[in-house]
Amino acid sequence: MDHEPRQEFVSRLDKCKDHFLNILLCDANIRNASMTDEMKDRVDHGNDLQNDEEAEEEVTNKYRIHDPNVRWDKMEPKLGDVFESPAQLKFCVTNYAVNGGYQIYFQKSDNRRIVARCGKRHEDNKCPFRLYAAWMYNNRTFQVKAMNSEHLCSRVFNFGSIVTPKWIGRHYVTEIANKPKVKLREMISDIKQRYRCVVSIGQALSVCWKIGCRKVIGLDGCFLKGQVKGELLTAIGRDANNQVFPIAWAVVDVENKDNWTWFLELQKDDLDLGTGVDLVVISDQHKGLLESVKVILPHVEHRQCARHIYANFNKAFSGLELKKLF
C-alpha cells in the first residue's frame, strides 16, 4: 500500500472562506470518509511500514525492555516496549489477553512486523484495540511502535487460536517433566482454574506430545469390521517410559494417498512439525502413505515397521530358521 498513489483517495480542493468547510473537506477527512474499514487497515499498515523505513528510532534507556521473568499475569505490552523477538512479544500479548479476558488475534505476524487487533471487532462492535510492532534492524530488537490499549469488549473465556499448544507448553513444561503421566482432563481442569481459560483436549494432547514424548510417530491404517465400514487412520507416539501415547485418529472411507495427505497436513499444523527435521516416522509400506510423507514431511527420517517387513518377507521365505535370522 505504501507504493500506491495517494491520488486514489484524495482530490485537491481550493480553499474557501468558510473555516468549517475547510476542515470538513480537508484531504484527510475525505479520504477517511470514502474508505472502508478494510482499506483503512491496509493504509495504516502501509503508513506504519513507511514510517519504520524513513526514520528508525534509536532504542535508548527511555524505552522499557521486556523482562521475561515477570509473572505471566503482570505482563502488559506498552508503547515503546522492546522485545528480543516476535515470539517473545506474542507470548507477552497472549498472557495479557488471557489475564484480562480480551479476545485478541494476530492480524499480521512475521519476522518484520506484528499487528494485533480485537478478535470481536465487527460492524456492530468497533473495538479500537490495536498493537503494531516492528523489527528494528539497527538495534536488532522488536519494538511496539503504535498501540491503542482501549477495550470495549466484555470478558471472554474461550480465546480461540491465540491460546496455542506452544503457549500452554511454556507454562506447563516443568509440570509435565515432573509428572509425565498427567491425564489430559486433569491438565484441562488445571488450566481452567489457574488461567480462567477453556482449552480443548486437542490443544492439551499436542502439548503432552511435544514435551513428554520422543520425536517418533507411528502411522498405520486398519479396516473397521463392525456396523460402520471404512478404515481407521492412526498416529501413535511413545513417552519416555515407552508407554503408548495416542496422537490422532480419523475414520475415512478408504486408505489412499489423498486421505493420508489430509491426515498428515492436520498433524503438521497442530504439532508444528515443519518439514520433518529431527522427526522419525514409522509405517508400513503402503504406497499412498509413502508418497504423502514425501510431500508433507520431505526432511523426515522414514523407517519401515519390522513386523510389516517380515510379513512380506515370510510370503517368499518361510521357515523358523529364516524367521530367527530375520
XYZ file of C-alpha atoms in Angstrom:
326
model
C 0.000 0.000 0.000
C 2.904 2.390 0.577
C 3.570 2.320 -3.195
C 0.004 3.135 -4.247
C -0.654 6.710 -5.363
C -2.275 8.974 -2.793
C -4.464 10.447 -5.553
C -6.645 7.313 -5.416
C -8.131 8.513 -2.136
C -7.557 12.297 -2.208
C -8.780 15.023 -4.526
C -7.398 18.564 -4.127
C -9.892 21.283 -3.205
C -9.481 25.009 -3.355
C -9.687 26.797 -0.053
C -12.912 28.683 0.675
C -13.727 31.433 3.147
C -15.778 29.177 5.442
C -13.429 27.792 8.126
C -15.756 24.886 8.985
C -15.933 23.741 5.351
C -12.157 23.915 5.050
C -11.842 21.434 7.940
C -14.710 19.230 6.795
C -13.421 18.998 3.219
C -9.749 18.564 4.026
C -7.819 15.767 2.349
C -7.698 13.506 5.403
C -11.431 13.691 6.133
C -12.362 12.992 2.510
C -10.012 10.029 2.421
C -11.349 8.525 5.681
C -14.987 9.018 4.692
C -14.570 7.296 1.336
C -12.640 4.241 2.536
C -13.978 1.035 4.046
C -12.589 -0.326 7.331
C -10.524 -2.885 5.407
C -8.986 -0.173 3.229
C -8.195 1.928 6.306
C -6.405 -1.024 7.900
C -4.350 -1.565 4.757
C -3.392 2.121 4.639
C -2.480 2.024 8.352
C -0.157 -0.938 7.707
C 1.408 0.858 4.769
C 1.956 4.030 6.785
C 3.465 2.023 9.649
C 5.964 0.386 7.307
C 6.780 3.672 5.602
C 7.461 5.367 8.938
C 9.719 2.493 10.014
C 11.752 2.710 6.818
C 12.013 6.516 6.801
C 13.129 7.021 10.401
C 14.159 4.103 12.592
C 14.230 5.256 16.180
C 17.244 4.743 18.407
C 16.490 2.386 21.318
C 17.537 4.299 24.432
C 17.034 3.947 28.162
C 13.673 5.750 27.995
C 12.103 2.613 26.460
C 11.169 -0.282 28.716
C 12.982 -3.558 27.977
C 10.696 -6.548 28.418
C 11.540 -8.786 31.370
C 10.593 -12.418 30.573
C 10.843 -13.347 34.275
C 7.853 -11.213 35.258
C 4.794 -13.182 36.387
C 2.566 -14.048 33.435
C -0.423 -12.120 34.869
C 1.715 -8.976 35.248
C 2.777 -8.851 31.596
C 1.258 -5.954 29.678
C 2.678 -4.510 26.444
C 3.183 -0.741 26.390
C 4.007 1.720 23.641
C 7.765 1.713 23.044
C 8.427 -1.618 24.783
C 11.411 -3.522 23.396
C 11.461 -7.318 22.907
C 14.121 -9.799 21.862
C 11.994 -11.468 19.181
C 8.480 -11.626 17.683
C 7.856 -14.850 19.657
C 8.619 -13.080 22.944
C 6.203 -10.276 22.075
C 3.432 -12.699 21.063
C 3.859 -14.605 24.337
C 3.524 -11.329 26.264
C 0.413 -10.275 24.299
C -1.184 -13.713 24.817
C -0.581 -13.548 28.579
C -2.064 -10.049 28.617
C -5.133 -11.236 26.670
C -5.749 -14.292 28.873
C -5.313 -12.360 32.123
C -7.608 -9.551 31.010
C -10.142 -11.751 29.242
C -9.557 -9.994 25.907
C -10.222 -11.820 22.656
C -7.184 -10.672 20.684
C -5.955 -12.114 17.401
C -2.822 -11.529 15.333
C -3.906 -9.895 12.104
C -0.328 -9.857 10.831
C 2.603 -11.841 12.172
C 6.008 -12.369 10.585
C 9.669 -11.604 11.262
C 9.269 -7.941 10.279
C 6.052 -6.822 11.943
C 3.148 -7.864 14.165
C -0.348 -6.393 14.173
C -2.749 -7.451 16.946
C -6.429 -6.493 16.874
C -9.571 -7.173 18.888
C -10.968 -10.579 17.933
C -14.567 -9.435 18.449
C -14.254 -6.389 16.193
C -17.004 -6.283 13.560
C -19.594 -3.876 12.127
C -21.536 -3.648 15.385
C -18.502 -3.570 17.631
C -15.817 -1.005 16.782
C -13.341 -2.014 19.487
C -10.327 0.291 18.955
C -7.652 -2.017 20.413
C -4.684 -2.223 18.059
C -0.994 -3.009 18.564
C 1.675 -2.558 15.899
C 5.275 -3.697 16.417
C 8.212 -3.833 14.027
C 11.754 -5.151 13.831
C 14.448 -2.512 14.453
C 17.300 -3.559 12.187
C 19.931 -1.189 13.604
C 19.323 -2.324 17.185
C 18.340 -5.952 16.490
C 15.203 -5.700 18.642
C 11.436 -5.821 18.238
C 9.593 -2.706 19.378
C 5.958 -1.679 19.894
C 5.629 1.336 17.581
C 1.892 2.091 17.901
C -0.756 0.967 20.367
C -4.331 1.781 21.323
C -4.969 -0.188 24.540
C -8.643 0.766 24.932
C -11.042 -2.203 25.104
C -14.800 -2.073 24.528
C -15.475 -5.825 24.722
C -16.786 -7.986 27.535
C -14.587 -10.613 29.182
C -14.261 -13.986 27.424
C -13.017 -17.433 28.495
C -12.585 -19.077 25.104
C -9.613 -17.426 23.432
C -9.726 -19.246 20.094
C -6.465 -19.584 18.204
C -4.383 -17.238 20.366
C -4.007 -19.905 23.098
C -1.824 -22.350 21.193
C -0.238 -25.624 22.332
C 3.085 -23.756 22.350
C 1.715 -21.211 24.849
C 0.333 -23.976 27.087
C 3.635 -25.849 26.829
C 5.679 -22.868 28.029
C 3.512 -22.665 31.148
C 3.452 -26.418 31.814
C 6.920 -27.588 30.785
C 8.022 -28.126 34.407
C 4.790 -29.840 35.491
C 4.812 -32.280 32.570
C 8.519 -33.051 33.012
C 7.946 -33.891 36.693
C 4.674 -35.725 36.059
C 4.798 -37.194 32.527
C 1.718 -39.388 33.114
C -0.578 -36.442 33.869
C -4.068 -37.011 32.459
C -5.392 -34.647 29.809
C -8.583 -33.865 31.676
C -6.552 -33.033 34.797
C -4.466 -30.588 32.750
C -7.554 -29.013 31.154
C -9.160 -28.578 34.576
C -5.978 -27.026 35.982
C -5.706 -24.622 33.036
C -9.302 -23.525 33.567
C -8.709 -22.937 37.284
C -5.264 -21.331 37.027
C -5.722 -19.214 33.889
C -9.538 -18.998 33.696
C -9.168 -20.276 30.162
C -11.109 -23.011 28.335
C -8.987 -25.266 26.084
C -9.816 -28.384 24.109
C -8.448 -31.908 24.511
C -6.685 -31.491 21.163
C -4.739 -28.476 22.413
C -3.532 -30.367 25.550
C -2.787 -33.576 23.527
C -0.334 -31.572 21.349
C 1.466 -30.116 24.387
C 1.991 -33.523 26.023
C 3.459 -34.992 22.836
C 5.851 -32.094 22.290
C 7.184 -32.115 25.836
C 6.780 -35.679 27.086
C 7.291 -37.915 24.032
C 10.143 -38.893 21.765
C 10.114 -37.379 18.269
C 8.847 -40.600 16.729
C 5.389 -41.075 15.191
C 3.953 -44.421 14.155
C 1.386 -44.300 11.314
C -0.942 -47.136 10.394
C -4.364 -47.902 8.967
C -6.772 -50.764 9.655
C -10.206 -51.904 8.480
C -13.337 -51.352 10.559
C -15.337 -54.589 10.652
C -18.392 -53.513 12.666
C -21.586 -51.849 11.518
C -19.632 -48.734 10.480
C -17.460 -49.568 7.487
C -14.318 -47.773 6.404
C -10.754 -47.571 7.656
C -9.166 -46.105 10.763
C -6.018 -43.984 10.343
C -3.919 -43.628 13.492
C -0.859 -41.705 14.661
C 0.820 -43.022 17.815
C 3.804 -41.868 19.880
C 5.650 -43.192 22.929
C 6.664 -41.303 26.044
C 9.951 -41.516 27.957
C 8.709 -44.669 29.734
C 7.906 -46.342 26.392
C 4.158 -46.091 27.033
C 1.857 -45.762 24.016
C 0.589 -42.195 23.513
C -2.317 -41.672 21.048
C -1.721 -38.528 18.981
C -4.520 -38.511 16.402
C -7.010 -40.789 14.687
C -9.580 -40.458 11.932
C -12.168 -42.619 10.156
C -12.040 -42.470 6.348
C -13.777 -44.331 3.545
C -10.563 -45.783 2.140
C -6.822 -45.735 2.863
C -5.269 -43.845 -0.040
C -2.843 -41.018 -0.786
C -5.455 -38.238 -0.583
C -6.700 -39.277 2.858
C -3.193 -39.768 4.226
C -2.215 -36.332 2.867
C -5.191 -34.725 4.614
C -4.401 -36.609 7.856
C -0.707 -35.628 7.821
C -1.396 -31.982 6.970
C -3.564 -31.645 10.084
C -0.835 -33.178 12.258
C 1.838 -30.991 10.672
C -0.088 -27.828 11.559
C -1.193 -28.980 15.013
C 2.223 -30.254 16.158
C 4.379 -27.680 14.320
C 6.288 -30.430 12.510
C 7.650 -28.127 9.801
C 9.390 -30.125 7.082
C 10.089 -33.065 9.401
C 13.610 -32.169 10.561
C 14.636 -34.196 13.682
C 11.498 -36.327 13.339
C 11.152 -40.068 12.663
C 8.076 -41.663 11.100
C 7.490 -45.441 11.205
C 4.867 -47.030 8.951
C 4.058 -49.985 6.749
C 4.828 -49.957 3.011
C 1.512 -48.533 1.827
C 2.294 -46.631 -1.378
C -0.157 -43.796 -0.724
C 1.285 -43.199 2.735
C 4.880 -43.273 1.477
C 4.094 -40.666 -1.183
C 2.197 -38.441 1.255
C 5.079 -38.409 3.738
C 7.495 -37.381 0.966
C 5.312 -34.377 0.105
C 4.172 -33.231 3.574
C 7.382 -34.020 5.541
C 10.177 -34.050 2.951
C 13.029 -33.992 5.520
C 11.675 -36.630 7.894
C 13.548 -39.903 8.559
C 11.052 -42.500 7.335
C 11.531 -46.051 8.612
C 9.539 -49.198 7.790
C 7.891 -51.246 10.529
C 9.823 -54.505 11.084
C 6.641 -56.523 11.589
C 5.280 -55.449 8.206
C 8.633 -56.108 6.527
C 8.707 -59.629 7.952
C 5.104 -60.277 6.859
C 6.139 -59.574 3.260
C 9.425 -61.460 3.727
C 7.595 -64.524 5.049
C 5.471 -64.777 1.908
C 8.570 -65.628 -0.139
C 10.913 -67.053 2.513
C 9.122 -69.086 5.172
C 10.523 -71.277 7.928
C 11.615 -70.878 11.549
C 15.309 -70.677 10.697
C 14.885 -67.659 8.428
C 12.477 -66.075 10.896
C 15.097 -66.377 13.629
C 17.779 -64.903 11.396
C 15.490 -62.014 10.458
